[in-house]
Tab-separated table of C-alpha atoms in Angstrom:
chain	number	residue	atom	x	y	z
A	1	MET	CA	12.507	41.569	-12.663
A	2	PRO	CA	16.216	40.944	-11.475
A	3	ALA	CA	18.354	39.105	-13.969
A	4	ARG	CA	19.098	36.735	-11.359
A	5	VAL	CA	15.297	35.783	-10.649
A	6	LEU	CA	14.622	35.843	-14.526
A	7	LEU	CA	17.313	33.085	-15.239
A	8	PHE	CA	15.945	31.049	-12.453
A	9	THR	CA	12.585	31.561	-13.968
A	10	LEU	CA	14.029	30.579	-17.575
A	11	LEU	CA	15.400	27.305	-16.159
A	12	PHE	CA	12.867	26.344	-13.863
A	13	ALA	CA	9.501	27.322	-15.170
A	14	ALA	CA	10.151	26.491	-18.780
A	15	PRO	CA	8.526	23.004	-20.033
A	16	LEU	CA	11.339	20.546	-20.496
A	17	VAL	CA	12.313	19.633	-24.103
A	18	ALA	CA	14.498	17.057	-25.841
A	19	ARG	CA	17.720	17.960	-26.586
A	20	ALA	CA	18.667	17.122	-29.926
A	21	ASP	CA	22.239	15.908	-29.244
A	22	ASP	CA	20.502	13.116	-26.818
A	23	LEU	CA	18.400	12.000	-29.833
A	24	ILE	CA	21.396	11.809	-32.360
A	25	VAL	CA	23.283	9.720	-29.430
A	26	LEU	CA	20.253	7.475	-29.153
A	27	LEU	CA	19.650	6.862	-32.514
A	28	GLN	CA	23.357	6.028	-33.685
A	29	GLN	CA	24.372	4.229	-30.581
A	30	ARG	CA	21.154	2.805	-29.047
A	31	ASN	CA	22.510	3.900	-25.429
A	32	CYS	CA	21.630	7.327	-23.855
A	33	PRO	CA	21.298	6.639	-20.131
A	34	ASP	CA	19.986	9.801	-18.412
A	35	CYS	CA	18.712	11.313	-21.711
A	36	ARG	CA	16.093	14.118	-22.009
A	37	LEU	CA	13.789	12.704	-24.983
A	38	VAL	CA	10.876	14.659	-23.937
A	39	ASP	CA	7.877	14.421	-26.454
A	40	VAL	CA	9.907	12.682	-29.238
A	41	ASP	CA	8.794	11.147	-32.020
A	42	LEU	CA	9.909	7.470	-31.813
A	43	VAL	CA	7.259	5.335	-33.319
A	44	HIS	CA	8.604	2.179	-35.108
A	45	ALA	CA	11.734	2.731	-34.022
A	46	ASP	CA	14.173	0.082	-33.401
A	47	LEU	CA	15.547	0.182	-29.583
A	48	ARG	CA	16.256	-3.144	-28.993
A	49	ASP	CA	18.378	-3.582	-26.077
A	50	ALA	CA	18.898	0.202	-25.675
A	51	ASP	CA	20.320	1.381	-22.752
A	52	LEU	CA	17.720	4.498	-21.449
A	53	GLN	CA	18.237	4.126	-17.803
A	54	ARG	CA	16.747	7.277	-15.645
A	55	ALA	CA	16.067	8.758	-19.313
A	56	GLN	CA	13.163	11.575	-19.346
A	57	LEU	CA	10.675	10.010	-22.202
A	58	GLN	CA	7.584	12.003	-20.691
A	59	ARG	CA	4.948	12.494	-23.616
A	60	ALA	CA	6.968	10.662	-26.186
A	61	ASN	CA	5.454	8.705	-28.696
A	62	LEU	CA	7.205	5.039	-28.998
A	63	GLY	CA	3.986	3.329	-30.717
A	64	GLN	CA	4.799	0.341	-32.243
A	65	ALA	CA	8.566	0.513	-31.312
A	66	ARG	CA	10.688	-2.740	-30.851
A	67	LEU	CA	12.266	-2.195	-27.228
A	68	ASP	CA	13.040	-5.963	-26.593
A	69	GLY	CA	16.138	-6.342	-23.850
A	70	ALA	CA	16.044	-2.721	-23.457
A	71	ASP	CA	16.764	-1.258	-20.097
A	72	LEU	CA	14.187	1.575	-18.881
A	73	SER	CA	15.083	1.266	-15.357
A	74	GLY	CA	14.213	4.536	-13.270
A	75	ALA	CA	12.714	6.054	-16.767
A	76	ASP	CA	10.184	8.544	-16.573
A	77	LEU	CA	7.594	7.384	-19.042
A	78	SER	CA	4.556	9.797	-17.737
A	79	PHE	CA	1.818	10.119	-20.544
A	80	THR	CA	4.144	8.093	-22.957
A	81	SER	CA	2.509	5.979	-25.971
A	82	MET	CA	3.767	2.632	-25.996
A	83	GLN	CA	0.739	1.505	-27.782
A	84	GLY	CA	1.409	-1.844	-29.724
A	85	ALA	CA	4.902	-1.690	-28.576
A	86	SER	CA	7.349	-4.855	-28.142
A	87	LEU	CA	8.728	-4.915	-24.630
A	88	ARG	CA	9.796	-8.323	-24.394
A	89	GLY	CA	11.995	-8.538	-21.407
A	90	THR	CA	12.238	-4.788	-20.947
A	91	LYS	CA	13.858	-3.998	-17.702
A	92	LEU	CA	11.138	-1.432	-16.293
A	93	HIS	CA	12.184	-1.099	-12.481
A	94	GLY	CA	11.284	1.559	-10.990
A	95	ALA	CA	10.216	3.469	-14.158
A	96	ARG	CA	7.302	6.207	-13.842
A	97	LEU	CA	4.406	4.630	-16.042
A	98	TYR	CA	1.744	7.586	-14.518
A	99	GLY	CA	-0.750	7.799	-17.357
A	100	THR	CA	1.375	5.444	-19.617
A	101	ASP	CA	-0.086	3.989	-22.749
A	102	LEU	CA	0.647	0.381	-23.170
A	103	ARG	CA	-2.645	-0.749	-24.849
A	104	ASN	CA	-1.583	-3.796	-27.149
A	105	ALA	CA	1.529	-3.827	-26.316
A	106	ASP	CA	3.659	-7.342	-25.639
A	107	LEU	CA	4.949	-7.002	-22.115
A	108	THR	CA	6.097	-10.926	-22.293
A	109	GLY	CA	8.990	-11.130	-19.447
A	110	ALA	CA	9.175	-7.716	-18.837
A	111	MET	CA	10.743	-6.782	-15.731
A	112	LEU	CA	8.184	-4.481	-13.347
A	113	ASP	CA	7.743	-3.475	-9.969
A	114	PRO	CA	4.869	-4.690	-7.977
A	115	ASN	CA	1.630	-3.150	-8.688
A	116	ALA	CA	3.659	-1.249	-11.592
A	117	LEU	CA	0.746	-0.847	-13.807
A	118	GLU	CA	-1.638	0.608	-11.383
A	119	GLU	CA	-1.751	4.478	-13.246
A	120	ALA	CA	-1.201	2.890	-16.718
A	121	HIS	CA	-3.446	2.076	-19.418
A	122	TRP	CA	-2.856	-1.728	-20.458
A	123	SER	CA	-6.100	-2.796	-22.016
A	124	GLY	CA	-5.490	-5.736	-24.510
A	125	ALA	CA	-1.577	-5.991	-23.214
A	126	LYS	CA	-0.226	-9.547	-23.528
A	127	GLY	CA	2.186	-11.331	-21.250
A	128	MET	CA	1.277	-9.230	-18.342
A	129	GLN	CA	2.650	-10.759	-14.786
A	130	PRO	CA	0.016	-10.251	-12.396
A	131	GLN	CA	2.243	-9.000	-9.538
A	132	ALA	CA	2.634	-5.955	-12.126
A	133	GLN	CA	-1.272	-5.084	-11.116
A	134	SER	CA	-3.005	-4.867	-8.100
A	135	HIS	CA	-6.382	-6.735	-7.367
A	136	ALA	CA	-8.100	-3.683	-7.693
A	137	ALA	CA	-6.734	-2.614	-10.982
A	138	LEU	CA	-7.721	-6.141	-12.618
A	139	HIS	CA	-11.000	-6.374	-11.224
A	140	ASN	CA	-11.842	-2.727	-12.613
A	141	ALA	CA	-10.675	-3.984	-15.585
A	142	GLY	CA	-12.534	-6.891	-15.584
A	143	VAL	CA	-15.714	-4.465	-14.833
A	144	GLY	CA	-14.679	-2.416	-18.206
A	145	ALA	CA	-14.836	-5.515	-20.417
A	146	ALA	CA	-18.102	-6.455	-18.814
A	147	GLU	CA	-19.817	-3.345	-19.465
A	148	SER	CA	-18.385	-3.802	-23.311
A	149	ASP	CA	-19.566	-7.347	-23.274
A	150	ARG	CA	-16.240	-8.626	-23.745
A	151	TRP	CA	-17.060	-11.515	-21.446
A	152	LYS	CA	-14.155	-13.734	-22.078
A	153	GLN	CA	-11.680	-11.131	-21.470
A	154	ALA	CA	-13.947	-10.532	-17.987
A	155	GLU	CA	-13.424	-13.704	-17.054
A	156	ASN	CA	-9.785	-13.806	-17.404
A	157	LEU	CA	-9.224	-10.603	-15.910
A	158	PHE	CA	-11.657	-11.681	-12.874
A	159	GLY	CA	-9.348	-14.515	-12.343
A	160	LEU	CA	-6.265	-12.651	-12.317
A	161	ALA	CA	-7.847	-10.308	-9.757
A	162	ILE	CA	-9.003	-13.601	-7.611
A	163	SER	CA	-5.319	-15.182	-7.708
A	164	LYS	CA	-4.393	-11.488	-6.225
A	165	GLN	CA	-6.904	-11.297	-3.746
A	166	THR	CA	-8.473	-14.968	-2.890
A	167	ASP	CA	-11.102	-13.569	-0.044
A	168	ALA	CA	-12.432	-10.965	-2.279
A	169	ALA	CA	-15.839	-12.241	-2.950
A	170	GLU	CA	-17.060	-9.675	-5.119
A	171	SER	CA	-14.418	-11.216	-7.969
A	172	TRP	CA	-15.707	-14.592	-7.543
A	173	VAL	CA	-19.483	-13.025	-8.187
A	174	ALA	CA	-18.282	-11.259	-11.152
A	175	ARG	CA	-16.254	-14.075	-12.650
A	176	GLY	CA	-19.368	-16.265	-11.878
A	177	ILE	CA	-21.260	-13.703	-14.110
A	178	ALA	CA	-18.841	-13.705	-16.893
A	179	ARG	CA	-19.261	-17.665	-16.990
A	180	GLU	CA	-22.784	-17.713	-17.060
A	181	LYS	CA	-22.938	-15.148	-19.820
A	182	LEU	CA	-20.039	-17.546	-21.827
A	183	GLY	CA	-22.121	-20.611	-21.162
A	184	LYS	CA	-19.879	-22.275	-18.461
A	185	ARG	CA	-22.510	-22.679	-15.981
A	186	GLN	CA	-21.389	-25.376	-13.591
A	187	LEU	CA	-18.356	-23.279	-12.970
A	188	ALA	CA	-20.646	-20.120	-12.667
A	189	ILE	CA	-22.408	-22.076	-10.341
A	190	GLN	CA	-19.564	-22.853	-8.349
A	191	ASP	CA	-17.956	-19.661	-8.418
A	192	PHE	CA	-21.346	-18.257	-6.399
A	193	ILE	CA	-21.149	-20.653	-3.969
A	194	TYR	CA	-17.577	-20.166	-2.580
A	195	ALA	CA	-18.517	-16.562	-3.243
A	196	SER	CA	-21.558	-17.139	-0.770
A	197	ASN	CA	-19.155	-18.648	1.482
A	198	LEU	CA	-16.835	-16.072	1.906
A	199	TYR	CA	-19.693	-13.372	2.373
A	200	ALA	CA	-21.060	-15.759	5.219
A	201	LYS	CA	-17.500	-15.623	6.727
A	202	LYS	CA	-17.743	-11.665	6.969
A	203	GLY	CA	-20.954	-11.836	8.405
A	204	ALA	CA	-23.007	-10.565	5.301
A	205	THR	CA	-25.879	-12.981	5.410
A	206	SER	CA	-28.063	-11.100	3.130
A	207	HIS	CA	-25.189	-11.510	0.065
A	208	ALA	CA	-24.680	-15.116	1.196
A	209	GLY	CA	-28.356	-15.701	0.755
A	210	GLN	CA	-28.606	-14.460	-2.357
A	211	LEU	CA	-25.980	-15.906	-4.079
A	212	GLN	CA	-27.121	-19.206	-2.644
A	213	THR	CA	-30.351	-18.738	-4.196
A	214	ALA	CA	-28.703	-17.652	-7.515
A	215	ALA	CA	-26.836	-20.646	-7.603
A	216	ARG	CA	-29.804	-23.072	-6.697
A	217	SER	CA	-31.722	-21.350	-9.453
A	218	LEU	CA	-29.188	-21.675	-11.947
A	219	GLN	CA	-28.652	-25.103	-11.265
A	220	ASP	CA	-32.376	-25.973	-11.537
A	221	LYS	CA	-32.359	-24.172	-14.921
A	222	VAL	CA	-29.479	-26.296	-15.899
A	223	ASN	CA	-31.422	-29.378	-14.996
A	224	ASN	CA	-34.425	-28.445	-16.790
A	225	ALA	CA	-32.302	-28.020	-20.144
A	226	GLN	CA	-30.411	-31.104	-19.752
A	227	ASN	CA	-34.052	-32.647	-19.038
A	228	GLY	CA	-35.629	-31.460	-21.914
A	229	ASN	CA	-38.092	-29.925	-20.522
A	230	GLY	CA	-38.497	-27.229	-23.545
A	231	VAL	CA	-38.144	-24.086	-21.253
A	232	GLY	CA	-36.944	-22.460	-24.279
A	233	SER	CA	-37.228	-18.618	-23.497
A	234	ALA	CA	-38.236	-18.796	-20.241
A	235	LEU	CA	-34.876	-20.438	-19.474
A	236	LEU	CA	-32.972	-17.542	-21.293
A	237	ASP	CA	-35.111	-14.942	-19.400
A	238	GLY	CA	-33.985	-16.816	-16.057
A	239	LEU	CA	-30.691	-17.042	-16.791
A	240	LEU	CA	-30.259	-13.192	-17.743
A	241	SER	CA	-32.341	-12.217	-14.222
A	242	THR	CA	-29.813	-14.064	-12.340
A	243	SER	CA	-26.986	-12.209	-14.060
A	244	GLN	CA	-29.006	-8.767	-13.837
A	245	ALA	CA	-29.565	-9.489	-9.894
A	246	LEU	CA	-26.000	-9.958	-8.909
A	247	LEU	CA	-24.425	-7.311	-10.901
A	248	PRO	CA	-24.506	-4.678	-8.102
A	249	LEU	CA	-22.019	-7.453	-6.235
A	250	ALA	CA	-20.013	-7.980	-9.067
A	251	MET	CA	-19.401	-4.450	-10.872
A	252	LYS	CA	-18.179	-2.901	-7.773
A	253	LEU	CA	-14.863	-0.772	-8.473
A	254	PHE	CA	-12.253	-0.677	-5.968
A	255	MET	CA	-10.108	2.020	-5.314
A	256	PRO	CA	-6.193	1.387	-5.986
A	257	ALA	CA	-4.098	0.649	-2.787
A	258	ILE	CA	-1.695	4.070	-2.487
A	259	SER	CA	1.964	3.518	-1.292
A	260	PHE	CA	4.082	6.159	-0.252
């Protein structure tokens, strides 16, 4: 193999690795823009207000790290673990968050691009701004919570999905089911009726009718319970069957929007 070709292969085909001097600079000064920190272990590191603009942090472990006020604009955080990290007020504009683990992280006040968390893992994260997540991501996360019987979380996620796309009938149905599971039956009825109207406007008369029937059935069951008719297990069975019948409408997964 010619020497020039061999050199090109070594430079460009070899995997990226962290530079030791970059890590030393970061730990001593907390400022290291454009640093190469691939695969570094920074668990529990205190990097508050650090300048890490455009840093290469692919696959780094920043679990439980303190990154409040840090500048990670344009940084590559692909497959980086930031599980449980504190990112309060962190600048993340232009950061690549493909496969990034942000579960249970604190994102309060974090500055993110619209839909920035589309390809990240953020279950249990707090302080997230709705604009950082698409309707699809929020609805799909709600479906995941519902499938795990985490109905309160599902209600919140479907509510956020609705705030992103108010005409998405599936999200209204899904939130109605979550509310029914939580015993918020009047609110569930309202969601079912609203979803029915949305389907009717789209010409989906079958879905609209199904939801109107479900709303009436649920209202009848609520009235029976309030009147003390002693329906007992029959009432419970009826409530469960209402949710089961609507699940195919609600648990639809959406493909994330692709931007170029």
